[in-house]
Short mmCIF file of C-alpha atoms in Angstrom, two decimals:
data_model
loop_
_atom_site.label_atom_id
_atom_site.label_comp_id
_atom_site.label_asym_id
_atom_site.label_seq_id
_atom_site.Cartn_x
_atom_site.Cartn_y
_atom_site.Cartn_z
CA UNK A 10 219.00 83.46 121.88
CA UNK A 11 221.75 85.93 122.52
CA UNK A 12 224.05 83.99 124.82
CA UNK A 13 226.79 85.65 126.90
CA UNK A 14 229.38 82.99 127.80
CA UNK A 15 231.59 85.46 129.70
CA UNK A 16 229.08 86.83 132.18
CA UNK A 17 229.94 86.94 135.91
CA UNK A 18 228.27 87.25 139.30
CA UNK A 19 229.10 90.36 141.33
CA UNK A 20 227.07 89.81 144.50
CA UNK A 21 228.46 90.63 147.93
CA UNK A 22 226.98 89.94 151.38
CA UNK A 23 223.41 90.41 150.17
CA UNK A 24 223.54 87.40 147.85
CA UNK A 25 220.30 87.21 145.80
CA UNK A 26 219.23 90.65 147.01
CA UNK A 27 222.42 92.10 145.57
CA UNK A 28 221.55 90.52 142.23
CA UNK A 29 218.09 92.14 142.39
CA UNK A 30 219.82 95.48 143.02
CA UNK A 31 222.30 95.21 140.17
CA UNK A 32 219.88 93.90 137.56
CA UNK A 33 217.23 96.52 138.30
CA UNK A 34 219.34 99.53 139.34
CA UNK A 35 222.82 98.93 137.84
CA UNK A 36 224.61 99.83 141.07
CA UNK A 37 227.11 97.55 142.80
CA UNK A 38 226.26 96.42 146.37
CA UNK A 39 227.78 98.06 149.43
CA UNK A 40 230.93 96.54 150.87
CA UNK A 41 229.63 95.96 154.41
CA UNK A 42 226.45 94.06 155.15
CA UNK A 43 223.46 93.65 152.88
CA UNK A 44 222.43 96.66 150.79
CA UNK A 45 218.74 95.79 151.09
CA UNK A 46 218.92 95.47 154.89
CA UNK A 47 220.92 98.65 155.42
CA UNK A 48 219.37 100.85 152.72
CA UNK A 49 216.02 99.33 151.68
CA UNK A 50 214.30 102.58 150.67
CA UNK A 51 217.04 104.22 148.65
CA UNK A 52 216.40 106.03 145.40
CA UNK A 53 217.83 104.71 142.14
CA UNK A 54 217.05 105.04 138.45
CA UNK A 55 215.60 101.55 138.00
CA UNK A 56 214.35 99.37 135.19
CA UNK A 57 210.72 99.50 136.36
CA UNK A 58 210.77 103.30 136.72
CA UNK A 59 212.39 103.89 133.35
CA UNK A 60 210.11 101.40 131.59
CA UNK A 61 207.04 102.90 133.30
CA UNK A 62 207.97 106.23 131.73
CA UNK A 63 207.71 104.34 128.42
CA UNK A 64 204.18 103.13 129.31
CA UNK A 65 205.10 99.69 130.67
CA UNK A 66 203.16 98.05 133.50
CA UNK A 67 205.68 96.56 135.95
CA UNK A 68 205.58 93.69 138.45
CA UNK A 69 208.14 92.01 140.69
CA UNK A 70 207.28 88.38 141.43
CA UNK A 71 209.25 86.32 143.96
CA UNK A 72 208.45 82.66 144.57
CA UNK A 73 209.91 82.86 148.09
CA UNK A 74 209.28 84.86 151.27
CA UNK A 75 209.84 88.54 150.50
CA UNK A 76 211.33 89.05 153.97
CA UNK A 77 214.45 87.13 152.88
CA UNK A 78 217.18 89.74 152.35
CA UNK A 79 214.42 92.35 152.87
CA UNK A 80 213.61 91.93 149.19
CA UNK A 81 209.94 93.00 149.25
CA UNK A 82 210.64 96.33 150.95
CA UNK A 83 213.54 97.15 148.64
CA UNK A 84 211.79 96.18 145.40
CA UNK A 85 208.75 98.28 146.29
CA UNK A 86 211.07 101.27 146.56
CA UNK A 87 212.28 100.49 143.03
CA UNK A 88 208.94 101.69 141.71
CA UNK A 89 207.22 98.49 140.59
CA UNK A 90 203.48 98.94 140.05
CA UNK A 91 202.89 95.69 141.92
CA UNK A 92 205.06 93.32 143.96
CA UNK A 93 204.22 89.78 145.08
CA UNK A 94 205.99 87.15 147.12
CA UNK A 95 205.00 83.55 147.91
CA UNK A 96 202.24 84.63 150.31
CA UNK A 97 200.42 86.51 147.55
CA UNK A 98 200.12 83.37 145.41
CA UNK A 99 198.00 80.27 145.86
CA UNK A 100 200.44 77.96 147.63
CA UNK A 101 199.08 74.73 146.22
CA UNK A 102 202.58 73.34 145.59
CA UNK A 103 205.57 74.47 147.61
CA UNK A 104 209.05 73.10 148.17
CA UNK A 105 211.81 74.28 150.50
CA UNK A 106 211.94 78.08 150.09
CA UNK A 107 208.68 78.71 148.29
CA UNK A 108 206.47 77.85 145.35
CA UNK A 109 207.80 75.19 143.01
CA UNK A 110 208.94 76.59 139.68
CA UNK A 111 206.10 74.73 137.95
CA UNK A 112 203.44 76.27 140.20
CA UNK A 113 205.09 79.68 140.12
CA UNK A 114 205.33 79.91 136.34
CA UNK A 115 201.76 78.66 135.96
CA UNK A 116 200.43 81.45 138.16
CA UNK A 117 202.71 84.06 136.59
CA UNK A 118 201.38 83.20 133.13
CA UNK A 119 197.81 83.58 134.43
CA UNK A 120 198.57 87.13 135.58
CA UNK A 121 199.64 88.07 132.08
CA UNK A 122 196.12 87.50 130.77
CA UNK A 123 194.74 90.50 132.65
CA UNK A 124 197.66 92.95 132.76
CA UNK A 125 197.88 95.86 130.37
CA UNK A 126 200.60 95.67 127.73
CA UNK A 127 203.44 96.24 127.35
CA UNK A 128 204.59 94.90 130.70
CA UNK A 129 207.83 94.16 132.51
CA UNK A 130 207.81 91.14 134.83
CA UNK A 131 210.77 90.54 137.12
CA UNK A 132 210.42 86.92 138.25
CA UNK A 133 212.64 85.01 140.67
CA UNK A 134 212.46 81.21 141.04
CA UNK A 135 213.73 79.21 144.02
CA UNK A 136 213.36 75.47 143.37
CA UNK A 137 216.93 75.19 142.08
CA UNK A 138 218.33 76.92 145.19
CA UNK A 139 220.47 75.00 147.66
CA UNK A 140 220.32 72.41 149.22
CA UNK A 141 219.38 71.00 145.75
CA UNK A 142 217.60 68.00 147.26
CA UNK A 143 214.44 67.50 145.20
CA UNK A 144 211.84 64.90 146.17
CA UNK A 145 211.94 61.83 143.94
CA UNK A 146 208.76 62.78 142.06
CA UNK A 147 210.49 65.95 140.80
CA UNK A 148 213.64 64.19 139.61
CA UNK A 149 213.53 63.34 135.91
CA UNK A 150 217.19 63.28 134.91
CA UNK A 151 218.60 59.77 134.44
CA UNK A 152 221.90 59.54 136.29
CA UNK A 153 224.10 56.75 137.57
CA UNK A 154 222.62 55.70 140.93
CA UNK A 155 225.82 56.41 142.89
CA UNK A 156 226.35 59.80 141.28
CA UNK A 157 222.68 60.68 141.76
CA UNK A 158 223.22 60.54 145.54
CA UNK A 159 226.07 63.08 145.50
CA UNK A 160 225.77 66.85 145.92
CA UNK A 161 226.57 67.33 142.23
CA UNK A 162 224.01 64.74 141.22
CA UNK A 163 221.43 66.61 143.29
CA UNK A 164 222.47 69.86 141.64
CA UNK A 165 222.07 68.43 138.14
CA UNK A 166 218.59 67.23 139.05
CA UNK A 167 217.58 70.62 140.43
CA UNK A 168 218.92 72.56 137.45
CA UNK A 169 217.35 70.09 135.02
CA UNK A 170 214.00 70.58 136.75
CA UNK A 171 214.21 74.37 136.50
CA UNK A 172 215.38 74.18 132.89
CA UNK A 173 212.31 72.14 132.00
CA UNK A 174 209.96 74.54 133.79
CA UNK A 175 211.43 77.50 131.90
CA UNK A 176 210.88 75.62 128.66
CA UNK A 177 207.29 74.79 129.62
CA UNK A 178 206.69 78.43 130.58
CA UNK A 179 207.91 79.59 127.18
CA UNK A 180 205.58 77.08 125.52
CA UNK A 181 202.64 78.40 127.57
CA UNK A 182 203.42 81.96 126.47
CA UNK A 183 203.62 80.77 122.88
CA UNK A 184 200.19 79.11 123.06
CA UNK A 185 198.70 82.27 124.57
CA UNK A 186 200.17 84.43 121.81
CA UNK A 187 202.23 86.40 124.34
CA UNK A 188 205.58 85.10 123.11
CA UNK A 189 205.20 86.80 119.73
CA UNK A 190 205.76 90.21 121.29
CA UNK A 191 207.99 89.24 124.23
CA UNK A 192 211.66 89.27 125.17
CA UNK A 193 212.70 86.76 127.85
CA UNK A 194 215.86 87.38 129.84
CA UNK A 195 217.39 84.64 131.99
CA UNK A 196 220.26 85.25 134.39
CA UNK A 197 221.77 83.59 137.44
CA UNK A 198 221.95 85.58 140.66
CA UNK A 199 225.01 83.79 142.02
CA UNK A 200 227.02 80.57 141.81
CA UNK A 201 225.05 77.48 142.69
CA UNK A 202 226.69 74.29 143.85
CA UNK A 203 230.16 75.85 144.16
CA UNK A 204 228.95 78.50 146.56
CA UNK A 205 227.74 75.94 149.09
CA UNK A 206 229.42 72.59 148.48
CA UNK A 207 232.79 73.32 146.92
CA UNK A 208 234.73 71.10 149.35
CA UNK A 209 232.42 68.15 148.72
CA UNK A 210 232.71 68.63 144.95
CA UNK A 211 236.50 68.48 145.04
CA UNK A 212 236.33 65.19 146.97
CA UNK A 213 234.07 63.41 144.47
CA UNK A 214 235.68 60.53 142.58
CA UNK A 215 233.56 61.51 139.55
CA UNK A 216 234.97 65.06 139.55
CA UNK A 217 235.16 66.75 136.12
CA UNK A 218 237.12 69.92 135.41
CA UNK A 219 234.25 71.40 133.34
CA UNK A 220 232.16 71.65 136.50
CA UNK A 221 234.16 74.69 137.63
CA UNK A 222 232.26 77.88 136.81
CA UNK A 223 234.85 80.42 138.03
CA UNK A 224 232.08 82.86 139.11
CA UNK A 225 230.31 82.72 135.75
CA UNK A 226 226.51 82.73 135.72
CA UNK A 227 224.04 82.47 132.83
CA UNK A 228 222.86 85.47 130.85
CA UNK A 229 220.53 84.62 128.00
CA UNK A 230 218.18 86.85 125.99
CA UNK A 231 215.48 85.10 123.96
CA UNK A 232 212.84 86.29 121.55
CA UNK A 233 210.81 84.14 119.20
CA UNK A 234 212.23 83.80 115.68
CA UNK A 235 215.39 85.78 116.51
CA UNK A 236 218.72 84.70 115.05
CA UNK A 237 220.83 83.44 117.95
CA UNK A 238 224.49 84.17 118.51
CA UNK A 239 227.21 84.20 121.14
CA UNK A 240 228.24 87.61 122.42
CA UNK A 241 231.70 87.15 123.87
CA UNK A 242 231.97 90.54 125.56
CA UNK A 243 232.92 90.16 129.22
CA UNK A 244 230.36 91.58 131.60
CA UNK A 245 228.48 91.18 134.85
CA UNK A 246 225.14 91.67 136.54
CA UNK A 247 225.54 95.42 136.79
CA UNK A 248 225.45 95.51 132.96
CA UNK A 249 221.94 94.05 132.64
CA UNK A 250 220.00 97.32 132.92
CA UNK A 251 221.79 99.34 130.22
CA UNK A 252 221.92 96.32 127.91
CA UNK A 253 218.19 95.64 128.25
CA UNK A 254 217.10 99.27 127.91
CA UNK A 255 219.18 99.51 124.75
CA UNK A 256 217.34 96.50 123.33
CA UNK A 257 213.99 98.01 124.32
CA UNK A 258 214.81 101.17 122.37
CA UNK A 259 214.94 103.45 125.42
CA UNK A 260 216.90 106.64 124.85
CA UNK A 261 220.29 106.28 126.53
CA UNK A 262 219.96 109.70 128.14
CA UNK A 263 217.57 108.06 130.63
CA UNK A 264 220.20 105.70 132.04
CA UNK A 265 223.76 106.29 130.83
CA UNK A 266 224.64 108.77 133.61
CA UNK A 267 222.97 106.83 136.42
CA UNK A 268 224.13 103.28 135.62
CA UNK A 269 227.40 101.77 136.76
CA UNK A 270 227.10 99.11 134.05
CA UNK A 271 227.75 99.13 130.32
CA UNK A 272 225.64 98.23 127.30
CA UNK A 273 227.18 94.89 126.36
CA UNK A 274 225.87 95.16 122.80
CA UNK A 275 228.02 98.10 121.77
CA UNK A 276 230.66 98.70 124.46
CA UNK A 277 234.25 98.84 123.29
CA UNK A 278 235.48 97.66 126.70
CA UNK A 279 235.26 93.98 127.59
CA UNK A 280 235.78 93.49 131.32
CA UNK A 281 234.14 92.89 134.69
CA UNK A 282 235.17 93.56 138.26
CA UNK A 283 234.39 90.62 140.53
CA UNK A 284 233.28 91.02 144.12
CA UNK A 285 236.78 90.13 145.35
CA UNK A 286 238.29 92.99 143.32
CA UNK A 287 239.64 90.84 140.48
CA UNK A 288 239.26 92.51 137.08
CA UNK A 289 238.57 89.97 134.32
CA UNK A 290 239.72 91.40 130.97
CA UNK A 291 242.28 93.63 132.65
CA UNK A 292 244.88 93.02 129.95
CA UNK A 293 242.68 94.76 127.37
CA UNK A 294 242.26 97.92 129.44
CA UNK A 295 244.45 101.01 129.64
CA UNK A 296 246.02 101.99 132.94
CA UNK A 297 243.54 104.87 133.14
CA UNK A 298 240.65 102.43 132.67
CA UNK A 299 242.02 100.10 135.34
CA UNK A 300 242.39 102.95 137.79
CA UNK A 301 238.79 103.97 137.12
CA UNK A 302 237.41 100.44 137.47
CA UNK A 303 239.21 99.99 140.79
CA UNK A 304 237.15 102.88 142.16
CA UNK A 305 233.89 101.05 141.41
CA UNK A 306 233.22 99.82 144.94
CA UNK A 307 233.92 103.22 146.51
CA UNK A 308 231.65 104.93 143.98
CA UNK A 309 228.87 102.41 144.63
CA UNK A 310 229.20 102.87 148.39
CA UNK A 311 228.94 106.64 148.01
CA UNK A 312 225.87 106.35 145.77
CA UNK A 313 224.06 104.12 148.25
CA UNK A 314 225.24 105.44 151.61
CA UNK A 315 224.40 109.06 150.66
CA UNK A 316 221.21 108.13 148.76
CA UNK A 317 222.83 110.09 145.96
CA UNK A 318 219.89 110.08 143.52
CA UNK A 319 217.29 111.18 146.09
CA UNK A 320 217.27 114.85 145.12
CA UNK A 321 217.94 114.42 141.41
CA UNK A 322 214.54 113.16 140.31
#
């Protein structure tokens, strides 16, 4: 895999919906309220639209209720050929917010048998979401009994479960022959345990300093038989779209002037602006660059509040 160890969350009040926005449209969320609640039908130059122009079939697939953060309405406006939430799947196994990851991935892989190729699937899992309290039959990580009862123990169990289901999903795709021509991208939409239980974590007697994520989330790109490497460039969720379209061989003229993010594979600037305004990598930027980056939130607000791209398509 290509692994990005310096990749950061940039979500604001819209939480997971903001991550959907940035990964598919490369625009930062608005500063007040949830972007998807306030502006669910806005126009953007999105991953599904751009890939459709390159003959991809596109689906958005959420394992939870699409009404959460108004996700279903917003993603339909992104131009997906088809969008599903938990109510469009067979709900034979659910937990907390929606389908279990195991059930979800099983049904997602079944859809791939009938869809035309190439396709772009945007899939969102929910079993590893807070409160991270899996039933005993879904816990498979062997932990000290006392630690297993803590919030961090619960978190490890939930993440371990999801990790296994991703691995099983990849194996299913391999057996079906789909993996040979696929690229799998894994990213985190926002901090997990620290976002909800930070006070409890700091009080644990088993506390370890390596638990602190400092707003980092995973970003992993996998393709069968590729040579893996770390890419140390600093980036964030708004950089997913240009990075992925570059990998897919899409001409940069289709996204470079409508994306707020950068292609992390060839950018000469290693930085990210966090939701609180902190610029990671600031010391490597010129004063002109810093001044420009500080305008990011205002630019994003103008793009969204004016529906800037509406008349440009």
